[in-house]
Short mmCIF file of C-alpha atoms in Angstrom, two decimals:
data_model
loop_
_atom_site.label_atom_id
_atom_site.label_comp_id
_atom_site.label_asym_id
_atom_site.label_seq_id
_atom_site.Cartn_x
_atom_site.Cartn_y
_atom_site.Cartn_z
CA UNK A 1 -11.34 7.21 2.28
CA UNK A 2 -12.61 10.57 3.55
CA UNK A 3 -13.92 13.38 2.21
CA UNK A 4 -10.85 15.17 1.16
CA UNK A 5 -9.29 12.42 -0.61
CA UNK A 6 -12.64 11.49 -2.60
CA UNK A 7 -12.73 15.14 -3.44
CA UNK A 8 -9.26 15.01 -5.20
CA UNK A 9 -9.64 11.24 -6.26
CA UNK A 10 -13.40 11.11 -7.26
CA UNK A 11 -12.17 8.38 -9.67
CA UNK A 12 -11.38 5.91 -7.04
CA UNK A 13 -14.53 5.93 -5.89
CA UNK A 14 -16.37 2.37 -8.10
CA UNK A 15 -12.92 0.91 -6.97
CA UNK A 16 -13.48 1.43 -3.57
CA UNK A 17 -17.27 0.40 -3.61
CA UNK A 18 -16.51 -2.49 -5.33
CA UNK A 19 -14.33 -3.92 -3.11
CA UNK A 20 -16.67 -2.77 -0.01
CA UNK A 21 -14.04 -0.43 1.39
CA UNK A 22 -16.90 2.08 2.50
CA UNK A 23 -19.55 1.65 4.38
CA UNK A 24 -22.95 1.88 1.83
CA UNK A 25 -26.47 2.01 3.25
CA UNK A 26 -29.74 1.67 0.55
CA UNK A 27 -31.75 5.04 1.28
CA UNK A 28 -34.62 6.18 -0.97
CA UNK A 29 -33.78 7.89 -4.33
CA UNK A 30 -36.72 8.38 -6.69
CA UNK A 31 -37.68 6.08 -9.50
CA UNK A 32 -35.20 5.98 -11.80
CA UNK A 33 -31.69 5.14 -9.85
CA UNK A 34 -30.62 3.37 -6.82
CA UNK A 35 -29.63 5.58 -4.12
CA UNK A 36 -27.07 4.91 -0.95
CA UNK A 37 -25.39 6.73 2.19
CA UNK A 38 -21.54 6.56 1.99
CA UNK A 39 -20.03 6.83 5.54
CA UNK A 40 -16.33 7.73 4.52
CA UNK A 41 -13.99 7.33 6.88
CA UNK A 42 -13.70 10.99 8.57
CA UNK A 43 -17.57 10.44 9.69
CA UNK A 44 -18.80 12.71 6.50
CA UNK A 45 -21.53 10.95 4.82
CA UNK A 46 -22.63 11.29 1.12
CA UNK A 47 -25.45 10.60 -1.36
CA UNK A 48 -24.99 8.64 -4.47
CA UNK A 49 -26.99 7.30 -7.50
CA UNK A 50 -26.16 4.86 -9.07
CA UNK A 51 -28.02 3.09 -12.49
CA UNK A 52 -29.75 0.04 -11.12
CA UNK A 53 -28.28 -2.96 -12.81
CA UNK A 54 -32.61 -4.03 -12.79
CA UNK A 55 -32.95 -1.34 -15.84
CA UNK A 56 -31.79 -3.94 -18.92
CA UNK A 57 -30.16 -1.28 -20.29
CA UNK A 58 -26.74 0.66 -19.75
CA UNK A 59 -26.69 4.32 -18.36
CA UNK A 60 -27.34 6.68 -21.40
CA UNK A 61 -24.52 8.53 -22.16
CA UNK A 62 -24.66 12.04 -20.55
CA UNK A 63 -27.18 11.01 -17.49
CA UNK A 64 -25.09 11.99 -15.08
CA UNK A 65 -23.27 14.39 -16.16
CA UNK A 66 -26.42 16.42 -16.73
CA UNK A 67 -27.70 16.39 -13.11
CA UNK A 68 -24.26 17.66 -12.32
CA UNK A 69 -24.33 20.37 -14.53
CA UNK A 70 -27.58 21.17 -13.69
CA UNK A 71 -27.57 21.22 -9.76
CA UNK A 72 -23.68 23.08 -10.15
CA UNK A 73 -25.78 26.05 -12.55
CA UNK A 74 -28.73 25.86 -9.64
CA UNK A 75 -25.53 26.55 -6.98
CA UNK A 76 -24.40 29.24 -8.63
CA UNK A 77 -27.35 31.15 -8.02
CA UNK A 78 -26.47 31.37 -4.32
CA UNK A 79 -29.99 31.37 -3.29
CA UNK A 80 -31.94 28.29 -2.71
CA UNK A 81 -30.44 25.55 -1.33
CA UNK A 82 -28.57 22.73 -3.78
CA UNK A 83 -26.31 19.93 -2.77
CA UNK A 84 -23.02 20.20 -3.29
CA UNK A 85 -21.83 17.83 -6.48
CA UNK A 86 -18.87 15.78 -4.77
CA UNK A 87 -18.25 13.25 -7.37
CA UNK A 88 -19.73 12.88 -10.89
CA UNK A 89 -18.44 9.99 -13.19
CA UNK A 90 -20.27 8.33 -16.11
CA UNK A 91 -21.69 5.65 -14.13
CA UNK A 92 -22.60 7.61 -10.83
CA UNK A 93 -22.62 10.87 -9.05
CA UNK A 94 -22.23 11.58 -5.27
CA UNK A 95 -23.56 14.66 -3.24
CA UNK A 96 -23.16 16.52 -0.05
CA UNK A 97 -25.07 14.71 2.75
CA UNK A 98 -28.77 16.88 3.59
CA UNK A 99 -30.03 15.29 7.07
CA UNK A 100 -33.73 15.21 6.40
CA UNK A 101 -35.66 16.89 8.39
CA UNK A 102 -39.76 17.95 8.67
CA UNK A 103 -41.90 20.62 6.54
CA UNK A 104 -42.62 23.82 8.47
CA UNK A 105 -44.23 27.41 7.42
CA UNK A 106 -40.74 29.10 8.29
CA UNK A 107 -39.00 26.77 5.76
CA UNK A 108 -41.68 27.01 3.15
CA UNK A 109 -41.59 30.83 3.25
CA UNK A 110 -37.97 31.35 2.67
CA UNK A 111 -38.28 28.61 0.19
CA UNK A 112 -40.26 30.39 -1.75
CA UNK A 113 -38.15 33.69 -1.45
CA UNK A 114 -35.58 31.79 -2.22
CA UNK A 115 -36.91 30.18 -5.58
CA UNK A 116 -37.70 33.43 -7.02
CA UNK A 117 -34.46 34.69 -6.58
CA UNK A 118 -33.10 31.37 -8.40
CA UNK A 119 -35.46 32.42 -11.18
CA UNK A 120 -34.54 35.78 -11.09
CA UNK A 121 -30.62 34.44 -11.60
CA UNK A 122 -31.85 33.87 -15.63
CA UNK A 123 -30.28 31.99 -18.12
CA UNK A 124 -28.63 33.15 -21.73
CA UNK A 125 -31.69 30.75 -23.55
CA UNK A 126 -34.65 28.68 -23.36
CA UNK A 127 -32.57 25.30 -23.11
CA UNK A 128 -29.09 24.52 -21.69
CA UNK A 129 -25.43 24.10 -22.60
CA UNK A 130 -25.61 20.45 -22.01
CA UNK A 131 -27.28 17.49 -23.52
CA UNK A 132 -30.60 17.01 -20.55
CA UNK A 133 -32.45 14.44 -19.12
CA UNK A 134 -36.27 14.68 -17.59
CA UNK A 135 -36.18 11.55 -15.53
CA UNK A 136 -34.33 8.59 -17.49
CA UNK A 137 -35.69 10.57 -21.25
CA UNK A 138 -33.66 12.95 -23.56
CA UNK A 139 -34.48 16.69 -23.15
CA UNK A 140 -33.47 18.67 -25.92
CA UNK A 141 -31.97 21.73 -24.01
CA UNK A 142 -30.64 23.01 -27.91
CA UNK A 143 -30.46 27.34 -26.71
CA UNK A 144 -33.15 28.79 -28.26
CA UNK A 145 -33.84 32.55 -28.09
CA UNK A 146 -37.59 32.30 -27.79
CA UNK A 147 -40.72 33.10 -28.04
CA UNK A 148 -41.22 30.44 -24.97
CA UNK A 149 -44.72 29.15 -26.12
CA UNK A 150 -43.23 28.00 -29.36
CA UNK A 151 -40.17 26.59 -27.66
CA UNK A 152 -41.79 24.83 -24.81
CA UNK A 153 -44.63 23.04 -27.42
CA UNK A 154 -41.62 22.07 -29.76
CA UNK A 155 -39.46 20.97 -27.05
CA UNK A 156 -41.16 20.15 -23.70
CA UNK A 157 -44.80 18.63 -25.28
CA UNK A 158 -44.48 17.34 -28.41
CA UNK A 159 -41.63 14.94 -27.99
CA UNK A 160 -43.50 13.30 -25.08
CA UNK A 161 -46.59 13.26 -26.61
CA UNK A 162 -45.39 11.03 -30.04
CA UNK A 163 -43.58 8.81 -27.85
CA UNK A 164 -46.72 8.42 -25.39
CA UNK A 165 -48.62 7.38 -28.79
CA UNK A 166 -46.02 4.93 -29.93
CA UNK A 167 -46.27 3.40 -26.92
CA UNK A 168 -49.63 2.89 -26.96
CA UNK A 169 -50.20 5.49 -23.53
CA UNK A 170 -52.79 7.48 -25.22
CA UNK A 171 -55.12 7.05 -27.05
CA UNK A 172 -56.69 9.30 -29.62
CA UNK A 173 -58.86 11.26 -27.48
CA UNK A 174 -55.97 12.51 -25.42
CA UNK A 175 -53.69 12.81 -28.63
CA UNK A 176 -56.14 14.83 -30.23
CA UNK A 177 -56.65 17.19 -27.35
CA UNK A 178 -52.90 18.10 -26.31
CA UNK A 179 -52.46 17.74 -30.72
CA UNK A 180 -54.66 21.31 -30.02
CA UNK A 181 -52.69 22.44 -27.37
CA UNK A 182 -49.82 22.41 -29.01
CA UNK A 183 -51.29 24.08 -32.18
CA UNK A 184 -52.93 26.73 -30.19
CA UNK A 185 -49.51 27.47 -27.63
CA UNK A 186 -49.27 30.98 -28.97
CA UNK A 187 -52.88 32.17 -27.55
CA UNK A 188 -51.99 30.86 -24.06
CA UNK A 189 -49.58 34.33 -23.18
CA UNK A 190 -47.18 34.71 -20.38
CA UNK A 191 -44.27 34.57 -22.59
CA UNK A 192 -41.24 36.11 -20.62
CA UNK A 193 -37.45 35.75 -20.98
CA UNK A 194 -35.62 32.52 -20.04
CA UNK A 195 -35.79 32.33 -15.87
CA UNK A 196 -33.15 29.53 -14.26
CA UNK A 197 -35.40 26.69 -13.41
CA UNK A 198 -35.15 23.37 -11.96
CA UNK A 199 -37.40 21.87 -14.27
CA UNK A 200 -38.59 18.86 -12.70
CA UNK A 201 -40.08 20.55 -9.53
CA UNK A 202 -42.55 18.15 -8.34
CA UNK A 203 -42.75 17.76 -4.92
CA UNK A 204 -40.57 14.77 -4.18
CA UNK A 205 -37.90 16.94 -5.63
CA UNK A 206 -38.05 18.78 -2.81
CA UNK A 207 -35.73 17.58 0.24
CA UNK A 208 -37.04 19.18 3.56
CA UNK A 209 -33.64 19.46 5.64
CA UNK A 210 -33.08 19.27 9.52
CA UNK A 211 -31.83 22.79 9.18
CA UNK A 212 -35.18 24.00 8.26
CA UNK A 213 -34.71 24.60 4.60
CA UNK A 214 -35.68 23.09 1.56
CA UNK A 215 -32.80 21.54 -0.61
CA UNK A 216 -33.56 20.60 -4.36
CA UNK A 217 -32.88 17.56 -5.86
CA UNK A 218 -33.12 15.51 -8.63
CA UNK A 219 -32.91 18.73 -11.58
CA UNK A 220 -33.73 18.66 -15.37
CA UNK A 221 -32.21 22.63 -15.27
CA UNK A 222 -32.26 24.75 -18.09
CA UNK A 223 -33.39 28.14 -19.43
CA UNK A 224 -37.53 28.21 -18.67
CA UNK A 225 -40.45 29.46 -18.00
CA UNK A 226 -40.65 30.16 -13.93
CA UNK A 227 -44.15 29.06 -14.13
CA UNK A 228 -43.46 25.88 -14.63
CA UNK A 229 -41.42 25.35 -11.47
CA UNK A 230 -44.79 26.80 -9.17
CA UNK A 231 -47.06 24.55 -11.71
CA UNK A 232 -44.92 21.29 -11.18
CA UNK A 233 -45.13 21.72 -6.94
CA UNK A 234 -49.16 21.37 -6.79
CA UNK A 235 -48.71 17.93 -8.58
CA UNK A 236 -49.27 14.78 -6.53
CA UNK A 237 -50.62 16.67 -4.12
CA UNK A 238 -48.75 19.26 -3.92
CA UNK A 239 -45.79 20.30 -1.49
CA UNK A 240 -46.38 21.30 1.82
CA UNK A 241 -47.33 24.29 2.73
CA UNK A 242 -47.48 25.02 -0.43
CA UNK A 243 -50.14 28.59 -0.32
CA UNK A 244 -46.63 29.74 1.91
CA UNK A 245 -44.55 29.05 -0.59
CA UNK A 246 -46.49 30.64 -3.30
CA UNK A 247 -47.20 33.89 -0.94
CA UNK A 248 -43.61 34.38 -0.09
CA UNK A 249 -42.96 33.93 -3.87
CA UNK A 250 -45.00 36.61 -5.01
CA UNK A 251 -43.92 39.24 -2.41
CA UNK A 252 -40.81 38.75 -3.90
CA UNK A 253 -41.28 38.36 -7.45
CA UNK A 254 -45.20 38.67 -8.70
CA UNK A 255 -46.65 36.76 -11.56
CA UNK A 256 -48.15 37.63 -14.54
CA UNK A 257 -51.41 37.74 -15.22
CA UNK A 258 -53.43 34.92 -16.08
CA UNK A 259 -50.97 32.55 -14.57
CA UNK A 260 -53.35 30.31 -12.69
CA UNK A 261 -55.01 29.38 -16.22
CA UNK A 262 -51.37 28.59 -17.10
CA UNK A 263 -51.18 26.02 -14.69
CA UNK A 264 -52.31 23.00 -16.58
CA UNK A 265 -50.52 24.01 -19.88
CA UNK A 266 -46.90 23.72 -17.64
CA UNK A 267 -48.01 20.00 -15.66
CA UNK A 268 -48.85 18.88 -18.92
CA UNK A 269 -45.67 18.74 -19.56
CA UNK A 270 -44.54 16.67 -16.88
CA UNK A 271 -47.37 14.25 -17.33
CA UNK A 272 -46.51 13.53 -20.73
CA UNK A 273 -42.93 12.17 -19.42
CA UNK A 274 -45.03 10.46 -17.16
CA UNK A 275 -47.07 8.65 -20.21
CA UNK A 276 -43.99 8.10 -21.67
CA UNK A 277 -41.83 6.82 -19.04
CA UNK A 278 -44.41 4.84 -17.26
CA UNK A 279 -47.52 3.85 -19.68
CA UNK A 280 -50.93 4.56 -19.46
CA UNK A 281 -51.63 4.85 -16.03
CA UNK A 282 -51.48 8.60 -16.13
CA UNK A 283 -53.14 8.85 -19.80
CA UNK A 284 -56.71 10.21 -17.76
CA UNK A 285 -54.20 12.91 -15.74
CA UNK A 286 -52.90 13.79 -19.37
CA UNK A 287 -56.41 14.18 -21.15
CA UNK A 288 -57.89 15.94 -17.65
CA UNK A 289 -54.74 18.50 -17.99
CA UNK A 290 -54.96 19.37 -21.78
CA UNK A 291 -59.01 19.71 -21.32
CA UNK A 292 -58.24 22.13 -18.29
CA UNK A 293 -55.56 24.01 -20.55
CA UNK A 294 -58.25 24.10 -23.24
CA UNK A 295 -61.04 25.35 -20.95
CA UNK A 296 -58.25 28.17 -19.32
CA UNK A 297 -57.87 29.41 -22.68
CA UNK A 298 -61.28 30.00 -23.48
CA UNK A 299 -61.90 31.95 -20.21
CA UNK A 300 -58.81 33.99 -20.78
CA UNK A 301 -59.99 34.83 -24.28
CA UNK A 302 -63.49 35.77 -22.89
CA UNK A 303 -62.38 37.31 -19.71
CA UNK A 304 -60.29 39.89 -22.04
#
């Protein structure tokens, strides 16, 4: 098999793992699937995921199909960089190869030119046109023509924050204080139309290719708020270079103000799948996030 035919026969593809008629080598893939390098036959290598057989639990219905149509949308922007979808079926997808490479300043900086102009590319809604996924949860990407605030508590906190309670991931104490998040969403500001957004930017999401630019990976993309892309890239560290990023960013496309308050209000989100995916050992990051959010909010309001 090489590239051309899996192109115009991506349904052959299980058949032809099955049977061990490629050559498939275990790389690293996140948490959720297993990942591999195909060698086809031509010398063209791709990337697939695959759900690992260790979950107890068949793919849900849609997974895949929502990374596709969420790193084909990021494509279309023709600006960042975004993997080419080679093969999507209901029980994998395959991408264009990316040969990794290091971080540098150079890559960092047009990354972050790049990103704006993604965001600048917009989107009809807050939401999607597909069913989405944020890791192996349900994202309700239902188009919704905004305010944000009310949109992203609805959608992108509350969900996460009654299933982090039924599970037993919080406890009161942090219920209680993203509970007044949530209530208070509207005083937080920054509401602007719907920007195109990867929506699961944390830094691992970011692949650092060997021809010095960054690719993304791994998307929950829908109709956003652009702040929550920067917000999600100084998690877990943060990505490299990451003051580069952020300066070449705002040459291109400033933020409004108040947005560094803002920047616990759009992690919390992504903590909260974390609670809910994972359990409680990122309930403290959750409370620590909402309390910062909190404490933002009330220098805002005093600062004017």
């Amino acid at each position: 098999m090489d590239l051309a035919y899996l192109r115009a026969h991506p349904e052959h593809l299980p058949t032809f793992l099955t049977h061990q008629r490629i050559r498939e080598t275990p790389v690293s893939g996140g948490d959720i699937c297993a990942a591999s390098r195909l060698t086809l036959d031509d010398g063209h290598s791709v990337f697939t995921k695959t759900w690992p057989e260790t979950a107890g639990r068949p793919v849900p219905e849609g997974f895949f199909a929502a990374e596709a149509a969420g790193l084909r949308w990021l494509r279309e922007a023709g600006t960042v960089a975004v993997p080419e979808v080679v093969v999507a079926l209901p029980e994998l997808l395959a991408l264009e190869w990316v040969d990794p490479g290091e971080p540098t300043p150079e890559a960092a900086e047009r990354f972050g030119r790049e990103l704006a102009g993604l965001h600048r590319a917009g989107a009809l809604a807050f939401g999607a046109g597909w069913a989405g996924f944020i890791g192996a949860l349900p994202a309700d990407n239902t188009a919704h023509h905004g305010p944000w605030s009310g949109w992203f508590a609805r959608t992108r906190l509350a969900p996460y924050l009654r299933m982090s309670v039924d599970d037993g991931a919080l406890t009161g104490a942090e219920a209680g204080l993203v509970e007044e998040v949530v209530e208070r969403i509207g005083e937080f500001g920054g509401d602007e139309p719907p920007a195109r957004i990867h929506g699961d930017l944390w830094p691992g999401n970011l692949l650092w290719g060997a021809d010095n630019r960054v690719w993304l990976v791994d998307p929950a993309a829908h109709g956003g708020h652009r702040e929550t892309d920067l917000a999600q890239l100084a998690l877990f560290g943060g990505a490299p270079h990451l003051d580069r990023i952020l300066a070449a960013y705002a040459q291109e496309w400033p933020l409004a103000d108040g947005w560094r308050e803002r920047v616990p209000l759009h992690q919390l989100h992504l903590m909260l799948v974390h609670t809910a995916l994972f359990g409680g050992a990122y309930r403290d990051a959750v409370g620590r996030l909402a309390r910062s959010a909190l404490d933002g909010l009330g220098r805002a309001t005093v600062d004017g």
